[in-house]
PDB file of C-alpha atoms and ligand atoms in Angstrom:
ATOM      1  CA  MET A  16      93.897 148.229 105.735  1.00 50.00           C
ATOM      2  CA  PHE A  17      96.454 145.078 106.010  1.00 58.00           C
ATOM      3  CA  ARG A  18      98.998 146.708 103.667  1.00 54.00           C
ATOM      4  CA  VAL A  19     102.525 146.439 105.512  1.00 55.00           C
ATOM      5  CA  VAL A  20     105.345 148.636 103.944  1.00 54.00           C
ATOM      6  CA  VAL A  21     108.551 146.886 103.861  1.00 54.00           C
ATOM      7  CA  LEU A  22     110.762 149.692 102.311  1.00 51.00           C
ATOM      8  CA  GLY A  23     111.671 149.421  98.846  1.00 54.00           C
ATOM      9  CA  VAL A  24     110.459 145.693  98.165  1.00 58.00           C
ATOM     10  CA  SER A  25     107.646 144.617  96.292  1.00 69.00           C
ATOM     11  CA  LEU A  26     106.678 141.036  96.854  1.00 88.00           C
ATOM     12  CA  LYS A  27     104.122 139.001  95.379  1.00 94.00           C
ATOM     13  CA  PHE A  28     102.437 136.051  97.215  1.00 97.00           C
ATOM     14  CA  GLU A  29      99.126 135.652  95.517  1.00 97.00           C
ATOM     15  CA  GLY A  30      98.940 132.443  93.715  1.00 98.00           C
ATOM     16  CA  ARG A  31     102.169 130.955  94.847  1.00 98.00           C
ATOM     17  CA  ASP A  32     102.826 127.364  96.041  1.00 98.00           C
ATOM     18  CA  ILE A  33     104.841 126.748  99.163  1.00 98.00           C
ATOM     19  CA  VAL A  34     106.421 123.503  98.564  1.00 98.00           C
ATOM     20  CA  SER A  35     109.709 124.268  99.882  1.00 98.00           C
ATOM     21  CA  VAL A  36     111.021 126.965 102.220  1.00 98.00           C
ATOM     22  CA  LYS A  37     113.783 127.303  99.746  1.00 97.00           C
ATOM     23  CA  ASP A  38     111.353 128.705  97.133  1.00 96.00           C
ATOM     24  CA  PHE A  39     111.408 132.127  99.202  1.00 97.00           C
ATOM     25  CA  SER A  40     113.767 134.599 100.022  1.00 97.00           C
ATOM     26  CA  ARG A  41     114.497 135.999 103.415  1.00 97.00           C
ATOM     27  CA  LYS A  42     112.838 139.236 102.286  1.00 97.00           C
ATOM     28  CA  GLU A  43     109.865 137.095 101.703  1.00 97.00           C
ATOM     29  CA  ILE A  44     109.919 135.236 104.970  1.00 98.00           C
ATOM     30  CA  ASP A  45     110.592 138.421 106.883  1.00 98.00           C
ATOM     31  CA  TYR A  46     107.629 139.808 105.298  1.00 97.00           C
ATOM     32  CA  ILE A  47     105.386 136.695 106.119  1.00 98.00           C
ATOM     33  CA  LEU A  48     106.421 137.045 109.684  1.00 98.00           C
ATOM     34  CA  LYS A  49     105.380 140.555 109.832  1.00 97.00           C
ATOM     35  CA  ILE A  50     101.931 139.796 108.460  1.00 97.00           C
ATOM     36  CA  ALA A  51     101.591 137.025 110.912  1.00 98.00           C
ATOM     37  CA  GLN A  52     102.220 139.912 113.450  1.00 97.00           C
ATOM     38  CA  ALA A  53      99.469 142.035 112.009  1.00 96.00           C
ATOM     39  CA  VAL A  54      96.935 139.178 111.830  1.00 97.00           C
ATOM     40  CA  GLU A  55      97.651 137.950 115.508  1.00 97.00           C
ATOM     41  CA  PRO A  56      94.973 140.267 116.776  1.00 95.00           C
ATOM     42  CA  ILE A  57      92.403 139.106 114.611  1.00 93.00           C
ATOM     43  CA  ALA A  58      93.318 135.124 115.556  1.00 95.00           C
ATOM     44  CA  ALA A  59      91.148 135.588 118.786  1.00 90.00           C
ATOM     45  CA  LYS A  60      88.480 137.850 117.254  1.00 91.00           C
ATOM     46  CA  GLY A  61      88.001 136.331 113.677  1.00 94.00           C
ATOM     47  CA  SER A  62      87.364 138.033 110.395  1.00 96.00           C
ATOM     48  CA  ASP A  63      85.863 137.696 107.079  1.00 97.00           C
ATOM     49  CA  MET A  64      88.795 138.389 104.978  1.00 97.00           C
ATOM     50  CA  LEU A  65      88.417 134.903 103.048  1.00 98.00           C
ATOM     51  CA  LYS A  66      84.971 134.920 102.743  1.00 98.00           C
ATOM     52  CA  GLY A  67      83.634 132.593  99.990  1.00 98.00           C
ATOM     53  CA  LYS A  68      87.055 130.942  99.893  1.00 98.00           C
ATOM     54  CA  ILE A  69      87.597 127.109 100.204  1.00 98.00           C
ATOM     55  CA  LEU A  70      90.790 125.420 101.453  1.00 98.00           C
ATOM     56  CA  ALA A  71      91.186 121.512 100.911  1.00 98.00           C
ATOM     57  CA  THR A  72      93.218 119.499 103.028  1.00 97.00           C
ATOM     58  CA  LEU A  73      94.267 116.353 101.600  1.00 96.00           C
ATOM     59  CA  PHE A  74      96.286 114.414 104.505  1.00 96.00           C
ATOM     60  CA  PHE A  75      97.883 111.105 103.362  1.00 94.00           C
ATOM     61  CA  GLU A  76      99.651 110.808 106.547  1.00 92.00           C
ATOM     62  CA  PRO A  77      98.536 111.219 110.329  1.00 90.00           C
ATOM     63  CA  SER A  78      98.285 114.817 111.644  1.00 92.00           C
ATOM     64  CA  THR A  79      96.750 116.656 114.466  1.00 92.00           C
ATOM     65  CA  ARG A  80      98.252 120.342 114.442  1.00 94.00           C
ATOM     66  CA  THR A  81      99.044 121.064 110.934  1.00 95.00           C
ATOM     67  CA  ARG A  82      95.621 119.922 109.453  1.00 96.00           C
ATOM     68  CA  LEU A  83      93.738 121.404 112.202  1.00 97.00           C
ATOM     69  CA  SER A  84      95.628 124.627 112.409  1.00 97.00           C
ATOM     70  CA  PHE A  85      94.929 125.083 108.538  1.00 98.00           C
ATOM     71  CA  GLU A  86      91.567 124.507 109.307  1.00 98.00           C
ATOM     72  CA  ALA A  87      90.977 126.702 112.046  1.00 98.00           C
ATOM     73  CA  ALA A  88      93.158 129.508 109.958  1.00 98.00           C
ATOM     74  CA  MET A  89      90.759 129.420 107.209  1.00 98.00           C
ATOM     75  CA  HIS A  90      87.750 129.376 109.713  1.00 98.00           C
ATOM     76  CA  LYS A  91      89.000 132.323 111.724  1.00 98.00           C
ATOM     77  CA  LEU A  92      89.194 134.265 108.320  1.00 98.00           C
ATOM     78  CA  GLY A  93      85.800 133.810 107.165  1.00 98.00           C
ATOM     79  CA  GLY A  94      86.470 130.793 104.750  1.00 98.00           C
ATOM     80  CA  SER A  95      85.689 127.214 105.017  1.00 98.00           C
ATOM     81  CA  ALA A  96      87.369 123.650 104.764  1.00 98.00           C
ATOM     82  CA  ILE A  97      86.897 120.442 103.279  1.00 97.00           C
ATOM     83  CA  GLY A  98      88.894 117.269 103.004  1.00 95.00           C
ATOM     84  CA  PHE A  99      90.456 114.416 104.042  1.00 90.00           C
ATOM     85  CA  ALA A 100      92.225 113.325 106.893  1.00 88.00           C
ATOM     86  CA  GLU A 101      92.598 109.630 105.963  1.00 79.00           C
ATOM     87  CA  ALA A 102      93.720 108.184 102.423  1.00 72.00           C
ATOM     88  CA  GLU A 103      91.912 104.818 103.294  1.00 70.00           C
ATOM     89  CA  ILE A 104      88.671 106.827 102.610  1.00 65.00           C
ATOM     90  CA  ALA A 105      89.706 108.455  99.510  1.00 70.00           C
ATOM     91  CA  SER A 106      89.688 107.221  96.191  1.00 70.00           C
ATOM     92  CA  VAL A 107      93.640 106.941  96.206  1.00 69.00           C
ATOM     93  CA  LYS A 108      92.178 103.592  97.818  1.00 65.00           C
ATOM     94  CA  LYS A 109      90.808 102.809  94.354  1.00 69.00           C
ATOM     95  CA  GLY A 110      94.112 103.564  92.930  1.00 68.00           C
ATOM     96  CA  GLU A 111      93.595 107.236  91.940  1.00 76.00           C
ATOM     97  CA  ASN A 112      96.963 108.860  91.590  1.00 90.00           C
ATOM     98  CA  LEU A 113      98.011 112.402  93.110  1.00 93.00           C
ATOM     99  CA  ALA A 114      98.087 114.101  89.962  1.00 94.00           C
ATOM    100  CA  ASP A 115      94.138 113.226  89.336  1.00 94.00           C
ATOM    101  CA  THR A 116      93.232 113.642  92.610  1.00 94.00           C
ATOM    102  CA  VAL A 117      94.835 117.431  92.719  1.00 96.00           C
ATOM    103  CA  ARG A 118      92.977 117.973  89.351  1.00 96.00           C
ATOM    104  CA  VAL A 119      89.736 116.900  90.670  1.00 96.00           C
ATOM    105  CA  VAL A 120      90.140 118.818  94.179  1.00 97.00           C
ATOM    106  CA  GLU A 121      91.084 122.134  92.335  1.00 98.00           C
ATOM    107  CA  ASN A 122      87.406 122.104  91.042  1.00 98.00           C
ATOM    108  CA  TYR A 123      86.241 122.454  94.628  1.00 98.00           C
ATOM    109  CA  ALA A 124      88.818 124.775  96.286  1.00 98.00           C
ATOM    110  CA  ASP A 125      90.920 127.851  96.033  1.00 98.00           C
ATOM    111  CA  VAL A 126      94.008 126.493  97.896  1.00 98.00           C
ATOM    112  CA  ILE A 127      95.056 122.672  98.673  1.00 98.00           C
ATOM    113  CA  ALA A 128      97.177 121.606 101.798  1.00 98.00           C
ATOM    114  CA  LEU A 129      98.791 118.609 101.143  1.00 97.00           C
ATOM    115  CA  ARG A 130     100.420 116.021 103.217  1.00 96.00           C
ATOM    116  CA  HIS A 131     101.858 113.063 101.896  1.00 95.00           C
ATOM    117  CA  PRO A 132     104.551 110.202 102.675  1.00 93.00           C
ATOM    118  CA  LEU A 133     106.603 110.637  99.547  1.00 93.00           C
ATOM    119  CA  GLU A 134     109.150 113.014  99.173  1.00 95.00           C
ATOM    120  CA  GLY A 135     108.738 115.275  95.875  1.00 95.00           C
ATOM    121  CA  ALA A 136     104.827 114.727  96.409  1.00 95.00           C
ATOM    122  CA  ALA A 137     104.033 118.416  96.925  1.00 97.00           C
ATOM    123  CA  ARG A 138     106.264 119.460  94.067  1.00 97.00           C
ATOM    124  CA  LEU A 139     104.618 117.076  91.855  1.00 96.00           C
ATOM    125  CA  ALA A 140     101.068 118.265  93.000  1.00 97.00           C
ATOM    126  CA  SER A 141     101.951 121.888  92.444  1.00 97.00           C
ATOM    127  CA  GLU A 142     102.827 120.955  88.552  1.00 97.00           C
ATOM    128  CA  PHE A 143      99.380 119.620  88.134  1.00 97.00           C
ATOM    129  CA  SER A 144      97.290 121.919  90.204  1.00 98.00           C
ATOM    130  CA  LYS A 145      95.716 125.026  88.764  1.00 98.00           C
ATOM    131  CA  VAL A 146      95.427 126.379  92.805  1.00 98.00           C
ATOM    132  CA  PRO A 147      98.163 127.186  94.978  1.00 98.00           C
ATOM    133  CA  ILE A 148      99.438 123.797  96.669  1.00 98.00           C
ATOM    134  CA  ILE A 149     100.753 124.356 100.233  1.00 98.00           C
ATOM    135  CA  ASN A 150     103.076 121.665 101.730  1.00 98.00           C
ATOM    136  CA  GLY A 151     101.906 120.253 104.737  1.00 98.00           C
ATOM    137  CA  GLY A 152     104.770 117.672 104.841  1.00 98.00           C
ATOM    138  CA  SER A 153     106.171 115.581 102.147  1.00 96.00           C
ATOM    139  CA  GLY A 154     107.668 112.501 103.450  1.00 96.00           C
ATOM    140  CA  ALA A 155     111.073 113.252 105.277  1.00 97.00           C
ATOM    141  CA  GLU A 156     111.729 115.960 103.043  1.00 97.00           C
ATOM    142  CA  GLU A 157     110.390 119.349 104.222  1.00 98.00           C
ATOM    143  CA  HIS A 158     107.391 121.087 106.144  1.00 98.00           C
ATOM    144  CA  PRO A 159     107.879 124.700 105.045  1.00 98.00           C
ATOM    145  CA  THR A 160     104.923 126.244 107.287  1.00 98.00           C
ATOM    146  CA  GLN A 161     106.310 124.590 110.288  1.00 98.00           C
ATOM    147  CA  ALA A 162     109.802 126.211 109.791  1.00 98.00           C
ATOM    148  CA  ILE A 163     107.989 129.590 109.109  1.00 98.00           C
ATOM    149  CA  LEU A 164     105.854 129.096 112.391  1.00 98.00           C
ATOM    150  CA  ASP A 165     109.097 128.304 114.371  1.00 98.00           C
ATOM    151  CA  LEU A 166     110.850 131.306 113.254  1.00 98.00           C
ATOM    152  CA  TYR A 167     107.686 133.176 114.214  1.00 98.00           C
ATOM    153  CA  THR A 168     108.036 131.534 117.743  1.00 98.00           C
ATOM    154  CA  ILE A 169     111.517 132.349 118.143  1.00 98.00           C
ATOM    155  CA  LEU A 170     111.010 136.255 117.006  1.00 98.00           C
ATOM    156  CA  LYS A 171     108.121 136.362 119.251  1.00 98.00           C
ATOM    157  CA  GLU A 172     109.814 134.858 122.480  1.00 98.00           C
ATOM    158  CA  LYS A 173     113.606 136.127 121.610  1.00 98.00           C
ATOM    159  CA  GLY A 174     112.498 139.773 119.820  1.00 98.00           C
ATOM    160  CA  LYS A 175     115.030 138.706 116.948  1.00 98.00           C
ATOM    161  CA  ILE A 176     116.470 135.791 114.988  1.00 98.00           C
ATOM    162  CA  ASP A 177     119.648 137.110 113.981  1.00 98.00           C
ATOM    163  CA  GLY A 178     122.791 136.879 116.376  1.00 98.00           C
ATOM    164  CA  LEU A 179     121.280 133.808 118.285  1.00 98.00           C
ATOM    165  CA  LYS A 180     122.842 130.347 119.040  1.00 98.00           C
ATOM    166  CA  ILE A 181     120.293 127.530 118.122  1.00 98.00           C
ATOM    167  CA  ALA A 182     120.460 123.603 118.190  1.00 98.00           C
ATOM    168  CA  LEU A 183     118.607 121.308 116.178  1.00 98.00           C
ATOM    169  CA  VAL A 184     118.446 118.004 118.358  1.00 98.00           C
ATOM    170  CA  GLY A 185     116.903 114.596 117.574  1.00 98.00           C
ATOM    171  CA  ASP A 186     116.333 112.852 114.294  1.00 98.00           C
ATOM    172  CA  LEU A 187     117.859 115.134 111.812  1.00 98.00           C
ATOM    173  CA  ARG A 188     117.714 112.435 108.962  1.00 97.00           C
ATOM    174  CA  TYR A 189     114.149 111.547 108.663  1.00 97.00           C
ATOM    175  CA  GLY A 190     112.458 114.879 110.458  1.00 98.00           C
ATOM    176  CA  ARG A 191     111.075 116.843 107.968  1.00 98.00           C
ATOM    177  CA  THR A 192     110.491 119.876 110.142  1.00 98.00           C
ATOM    178  CA  VAL A 193     114.300 120.236 110.854  1.00 98.00           C
ATOM    179  CA  HIS A 194     115.166 120.437 107.323  1.00 98.00           C
ATOM    180  CA  SER A 195     112.955 123.217 106.421  1.00 98.00           C
ATOM    181  CA  LEU A 196     113.754 124.976 109.387  1.00 98.00           C
ATOM    182  CA  ALA A 197     117.554 124.656 109.040  1.00 99.00           C
ATOM    183  CA  TYR A 198     117.250 125.913 105.432  1.00 98.00           C
ATOM    184  CA  ALA A 199     114.940 128.928 106.841  1.00 98.00           C
ATOM    185  CA  LEU A 200     117.735 129.512 109.393  1.00 98.00           C
ATOM    186  CA  SER A 201     120.675 129.454 107.173  1.00 98.00           C
ATOM    187  CA  MET A 202     119.006 132.879 105.727  1.00 98.00           C
ATOM    188  CA  TYR A 203     119.428 134.399 108.994  1.00 98.00           C
ATOM    189  CA  ASN A 204     122.987 135.197 111.047  1.00 98.00           C
ATOM    190  CA  ILE A 205     122.904 132.495 113.501  1.00 98.00           C
ATOM    191  CA  GLU A 206     125.163 129.913 114.976  1.00 98.00           C
ATOM    192  CA  LEU A 207     123.429 126.354 114.257  1.00 98.00           C
ATOM    193  CA  CYS A 208     124.452 123.485 116.359  1.00 98.00           C
ATOM    194  CA  LEU A 209     123.072 119.986 115.006  1.00 98.00           C
ATOM    195  CA  VAL A 210     122.966 117.096 117.597  1.00 98.00           C
ATOM    196  CA  ALA A 211     122.081 113.729 116.491  1.00 98.00           C
ATOM    197  CA  PRO A 212     122.823 110.022 116.880  1.00 97.00           C
ATOM    198  CA  GLU A 213     125.525 108.955 114.179  1.00 97.00           C
ATOM    199  CA  SER A 214     122.945 107.343 112.158  1.00 96.00           C
ATOM    200  CA  LEU A 215     120.448 110.031 112.316  1.00 97.00           C
ATOM    201  CA  LYS A 216     122.740 113.318 111.386  1.00 97.00           C
ATOM    202  CA  MET A 217     121.475 115.883 109.211  1.00 98.00           C
ATOM    203  CA  ARG A 218     120.920 115.017 105.556  1.00 97.00           C
ATOM    204  CA  ARG A 219     124.129 115.602 103.251  1.00 97.00           C
ATOM    205  CA  GLU A 220     122.099 117.896 100.922  1.00 97.00           C
ATOM    206  CA  VAL A 221     120.878 120.354 103.844  1.00 98.00           C
ATOM    207  CA  LEU A 222     123.964 120.470 105.611  1.00 98.00           C
ATOM    208  CA  GLU A 223     125.805 121.518 102.338  1.00 98.00           C
ATOM    209  CA  THR A 224     123.632 124.086 101.844  1.00 98.00           C
ATOM    210  CA  ILE A 225     123.394 125.646 104.751  1.00 98.00           C
ATOM    211  CA  LYS A 226     127.134 125.197 105.259  1.00 98.00           C
ATOM    212  CA  GLU A 227     127.534 128.031 102.780  1.00 98.00           C
ATOM    213  CA  THR A 228     125.928 130.497 104.590  1.00 98.00           C
ATOM    214  CA  ILE A 229     125.871 130.222 108.448  1.00 98.00           C
ATOM    215  CA  PRO A 230     128.457 128.179 110.837  1.00 98.00           C
ATOM    216  CA  VAL A 231     127.456 124.830 111.801  1.00 98.00           C
ATOM    217  CA  THR A 232     128.642 122.621 114.235  1.00 98.00           C
ATOM    218  CA  ILE A 233     127.744 118.856 114.360  1.00 98.00           C
ATOM    219  CA  ARG A 234     127.545 116.824 117.751  1.00 98.00           C
ATOM    220  CA  THR A 235     126.454 113.660 119.208  1.00 97.00           C
ATOM    221  CA  SER A 236     125.864 114.781 122.593  1.00 96.00           C
ATOM    222  CA  LEU A 237     123.672 117.177 124.084  1.00 96.00           C
ATOM    223  CA  GLU A 238     125.460 117.802 127.459  1.00 93.00           C
ATOM    224  CA  LYS A 239     127.969 120.405 126.485  1.00 91.00           C
ATOM    225  CA  VAL A 240     125.379 121.952 123.930  1.00 97.00           C
ATOM    226  CA  ILE A 241     122.601 122.686 126.259  1.00 97.00           C
ATOM    227  CA  SER A 242     124.858 125.246 128.354  1.00 97.00           C
ATOM    228  CA  GLN A 243     125.564 127.357 125.052  1.00 97.00           C
ATOM    229  CA  VAL A 244     122.361 127.858 123.182  1.00 98.00           C
ATOM    230  CA  ASP A 245     119.857 130.278 123.186  1.00 98.00           C
ATOM    231  CA  VAL A 246     117.193 128.132 121.371  1.00 98.00           C
ATOM    232  CA  LEU A 247     116.924 124.534 121.675  1.00 98.00           C
ATOM    233  CA  TYR A 248     114.707 122.805 119.047  1.00 98.00           C
ATOM    234  CA  ILE A 249     114.441 118.801 119.981  1.00 98.00           C
ATOM    235  CA  THR A 250     112.102 116.574 117.875  1.00 98.00           C
ATOM    236  CA  ARG A 251     110.912 113.079 118.002  1.00 97.00           C
ATOM    237  CA  ILE A 252     112.742 110.110 116.578  1.00 97.00           C
ATOM    238  CA  GLN A 253     110.488 109.516 113.487  1.00 96.00           C
ATOM    239  CA  LYS A 254     110.044 105.666 114.115  1.00 95.00           C
ATOM    240  CA  GLU A 255     107.726 105.024 111.220  1.00 93.00           C
ATOM    241  CA  ARG A 256     110.338 105.939 108.828  1.00 94.00           C
ATOM    242  CA  PHE A 257     113.047 103.590 109.828  1.00 95.00           C
ATOM    243  CA  PRO A 258     113.401 100.918 107.309  1.00 91.00           C
ATOM    244  CA  GLU A 259     114.360  98.509 110.122  1.00 92.00           C
ATOM    245  CA  PRO A 260     112.837  98.243 113.549  1.00 92.00           C
ATOM    246  CA  ALA A 261     116.133  97.157 114.980  1.00 93.00           C
ATOM    247  CA  GLU A 262     117.661 100.656 113.617  1.00 93.00           C
ATOM    248  CA  TYR A 263     115.076 102.241 115.610  1.00 95.00           C
ATOM    249  CA  ALA A 264     115.821 100.398 118.687  1.00 95.00           C
ATOM    250  CA  LYS A 265     119.440 101.379 118.661  1.00 95.00           C
ATOM    251  CA  VAL A 266     118.664 105.164 118.526  1.00 96.00           C
ATOM    252  CA  LYS A 267     115.343 105.136 120.735  1.00 95.00           C
ATOM    253  CA  GLY A 268     115.635 107.712 123.742  1.00 94.00           C
ATOM    254  CA  SER A 269     118.822 108.955 122.548  1.00 95.00           C
ATOM    255  CA  TYR A 270     117.903 112.503 123.839  1.00 97.00           C
ATOM    256  CA  LYS A 271     115.943 113.486 127.066  1.00 96.00           C
ATOM    257  CA  ILE A 272     115.218 116.933 128.299  1.00 98.00           C
ATOM    258  CA  ASN A 273     114.369 117.162 132.204  1.00 97.00           C
ATOM    259  CA  LEU A 274     114.933 119.310 135.100  1.00 98.00           C
ATOM    260  CA  GLU A 275     118.328 117.615 135.723  1.00 97.00           C
ATOM    261  CA  THR A 276     119.442 118.284 132.249  1.00 95.00           C
ATOM    262  CA  LEU A 277     118.175 121.780 132.242  1.00 97.00           C
ATOM    263  CA  LYS A 278     120.480 122.834 135.512  1.00 96.00           C
ATOM    264  CA  LYS A 279     123.177 123.911 132.731  1.00 95.00           C
ATOM    265  CA  ALA A 280     120.791 125.841 130.676  1.00 97.00           C
ATOM    266  CA  LYS A 281     121.046 129.575 130.196  1.00 97.00           C
ATOM    267  CA  LYS A 282     118.335 131.296 132.219  1.00 97.00           C
ATOM    268  CA  ASN A 283     116.703 132.462 128.842  1.00 98.00           C
ATOM    269  CA  LEU A 284     116.892 129.280 126.874  1.00 98.00           C
ATOM    270  CA  ILE A 285     113.645 128.280 125.340  1.00 98.00           C
ATOM    271  CA  ILE A 286     112.768 125.051 124.150  1.00 98.00           C
ATOM    272  CA  LEU A 287     110.622 124.273 121.085  1.00 98.00           C
ATOM    273  CA  HIS A 288     109.240 121.240 119.666  1.00 98.00           C
ATOM    274  CA  PRO A 289     107.087 120.649 116.408  1.00 98.00           C
ATOM    275  CA  LEU A 290     105.183 118.017 118.197  1.00 97.00           C
ATOM    276  CA  PRO A 291     103.955 115.353 119.071  1.00 97.00           C
ATOM    277  CA  ARG A 292     106.626 114.371 121.593  1.00 97.00           C
ATOM    278  CA  THR A 293     107.316 110.840 122.917  1.00 95.00           C
ATOM    279  CA  ASP A 294     110.011 110.812 125.520  1.00 95.00           C
ATOM    280  CA  GLU A 295     112.590 113.631 124.443  1.00 97.00           C
ATOM    281  CA  ILE A 296     110.916 116.130 126.751  1.00 98.00           C
ATOM    282  CA  SER A 297     109.634 115.066 130.206  1.00 98.00           C
ATOM    283  CA  ALA A 298     106.388 116.651 131.526  1.00 98.00           C
ATOM    284  CA  GLU A 299     108.199 118.483 134.368  1.00 98.00           C
ATOM    285  CA  VAL A 300     109.865 120.655 131.804  1.00 98.00           C
ATOM    286  CA  ASP A 301     106.488 121.954 130.801  1.00 98.00           C
ATOM    287  CA  ASN A 302     106.027 124.398 133.675  1.00 97.00           C
ATOM    288  CA  THR A 303     109.539 125.729 133.477  1.00 98.00           C
ATOM    289  CA  SER A 304     110.194 129.004 132.075  1.00 97.00           C
ATOM    290  CA  HIS A 305     111.992 127.520 129.165  1.00 98.00           C
ATOM    291  CA  ALA A 306     109.200 125.767 127.528  1.00 98.00           C
ATOM    292  CA  ARG A 307     107.437 127.183 124.411  1.00 98.00           C
ATOM    293  CA  TYR A 308     106.253 124.496 122.461  1.00 98.00           C
ATOM    294  CA  PHE A 309     102.774 124.967 123.275  1.00 97.00           C
ATOM    295  CA  GLN A 310     103.050 128.597 122.299  1.00 97.00           C
ATOM    296  CA  GLN A 311     104.357 127.293 119.334  1.00 98.00           C
ATOM    297  CA  VAL A 312     101.035 125.495 118.447  1.00 97.00           C
ATOM    298  CA  TRP A 313      99.094 128.822 118.924  1.00 97.00           C
ATOM    299  CA  ASN A 314     101.629 130.488 116.475  1.00 98.00           C
ATOM    300  CA  GLY A 315     100.815 127.705 113.817  1.00 98.00           C
ATOM    301  CA  THR A 316      97.439 129.061 113.303  1.00 98.00           C
ATOM    302  CA  VAL A 317      98.571 132.388 113.303  1.00 98.00           C
ATOM    303  CA  VAL A 318     101.311 132.047 110.495  1.00 98.00           C
ATOM    304  CA  ARG A 319      98.635 129.951 108.602  1.00 98.00           C
ATOM    305  CA  MET A 320      96.241 132.619 108.570  1.00 98.00           C
ATOM    306  CA  ALA A 321      99.252 135.006 107.333  1.00 98.00           C
ATOM    307  CA  ILE A 322     100.075 132.568 104.747  1.00 98.00           C
ATOM    308  CA  LEU A 323      96.364 131.804 103.463  1.00 98.00           C
ATOM    309  CA  ALA A 324      95.368 135.476 103.656  1.00 98.00           C
ATOM    310  CA  LEU A 325      98.687 136.274 101.463  1.00 98.00           C
ATOM    311  CA  ILE A 326      98.094 133.328  98.932  1.00 98.00           C
ATOM    312  CA  LEU A 327      94.837 134.116  98.254  1.00 98.00           C
ATOM    313  CA  GLY A 328      95.338 137.608  97.910  1.00 97.00           C
ATOM    314  CA  ALA A 329      93.432 139.156 100.714  1.00 97.00           C
ATOM    315  CA  ILE A 330      96.518 140.639 101.937  1.00 95.00           C
ATOM    316  CA  LYS A 331      98.892 142.304  99.451  1.00 89.00           C
TER     317      LYS A 331
HETATM  318  C1  LIG B 407     105.526 116.930 112.640  1.00 51.58           C
HETATM  319  C2  LIG B 407     105.753 116.554 111.305  1.00 51.58           C
HETATM  320  O1  LIG B 407     104.335 115.839 110.986  1.00 51.58           O
HETATM  321  O2  LIG B 407     106.542 116.446 110.523  1.00 51.58           O
HETATM  322  N1  LIG B 407     104.607 117.326 113.336  1.00 51.58           N
HETATM  323  C3  LIG B 407     104.094 118.582 112.968  1.00 51.58           C
HETATM  324  O3  LIG B 407     103.551 118.929 111.688  1.00 51.58           O
HETATM  325  N2  LIG B 407     103.619 119.610 113.719  1.00 51.58           N
HETATM  326  C4  LIG B 407     106.660 116.375 113.542  1.00 51.58           C
HETATM  327  C5  LIG B 407     106.661 114.745 113.803  1.00 51.58           C
HETATM  328  O4  LIG B 407     105.797 114.123 113.155  1.00 51.58           O
HETATM  329  O5  LIG B 407     107.516 114.485 114.604  1.00 51.58           O
END
């Protein structure tokens, strides 16, 4: 029933890990977005597509949306979820390493969603695990499923991704969502504007890669950019990842979106944020036609339903 035909392409998702967004081609990402569109109607009703399947969420870092939306997605498809959201209560506290944790949990679950403070953690886990690993955030490195739900939101709200002018604003050094999103967007025909304080500019490895395929402009001020873009994706300054509190103090509050800054915006500009926000978007923006960050949360569940169904082979 859920076979979506993309002409001339045969894609395989069953059993695959999602460690980096770079592990996927544009065709594959487009396919996930198509499946998300197809499953969206059942997100409200529920289904038993994944009956008997178990997701384990191993979260070694704080999370609200990512973990809960993975669990909600699993429940909505008739499966169940187990796991921990606090490394403090897991055996890691007793000195168990990640490879062992994964080799234990694979006996209980059909798929593992992992969040870990170390870059490379999801890749390492995928090398040890017999069941697919989905990276729910690997330190400051990547957060691939967030990027796919960000793309889904753009597609849903704008009807397309190609042809748009998109700004990524805020902490582009320590923010993992913007790394995955930049890689993902570089597969589309878009123009990207990166806005960050000098000390938080986009990591070089990401910048070098994306510059190979899309035009990228780099700015420290948001002022001019805001009148030019179709999508503004703003992020929290990742306080917890700064080596020095004094360095954080220097950049805290660098960008603020409020009704005043939005006066110059295009009428149909949409504002996205992976959340949680701190002070970068004033509450007064929430009721404007630009705000889409709470819709993004809903889309997160839908996209994770699509991903779980594909990886567990319920949708081909
Ligand atoms: C983000 C994360 O954990 O990287 N949150 C999320 O998953 N939606 C963003 C953040 O913490 O700033």
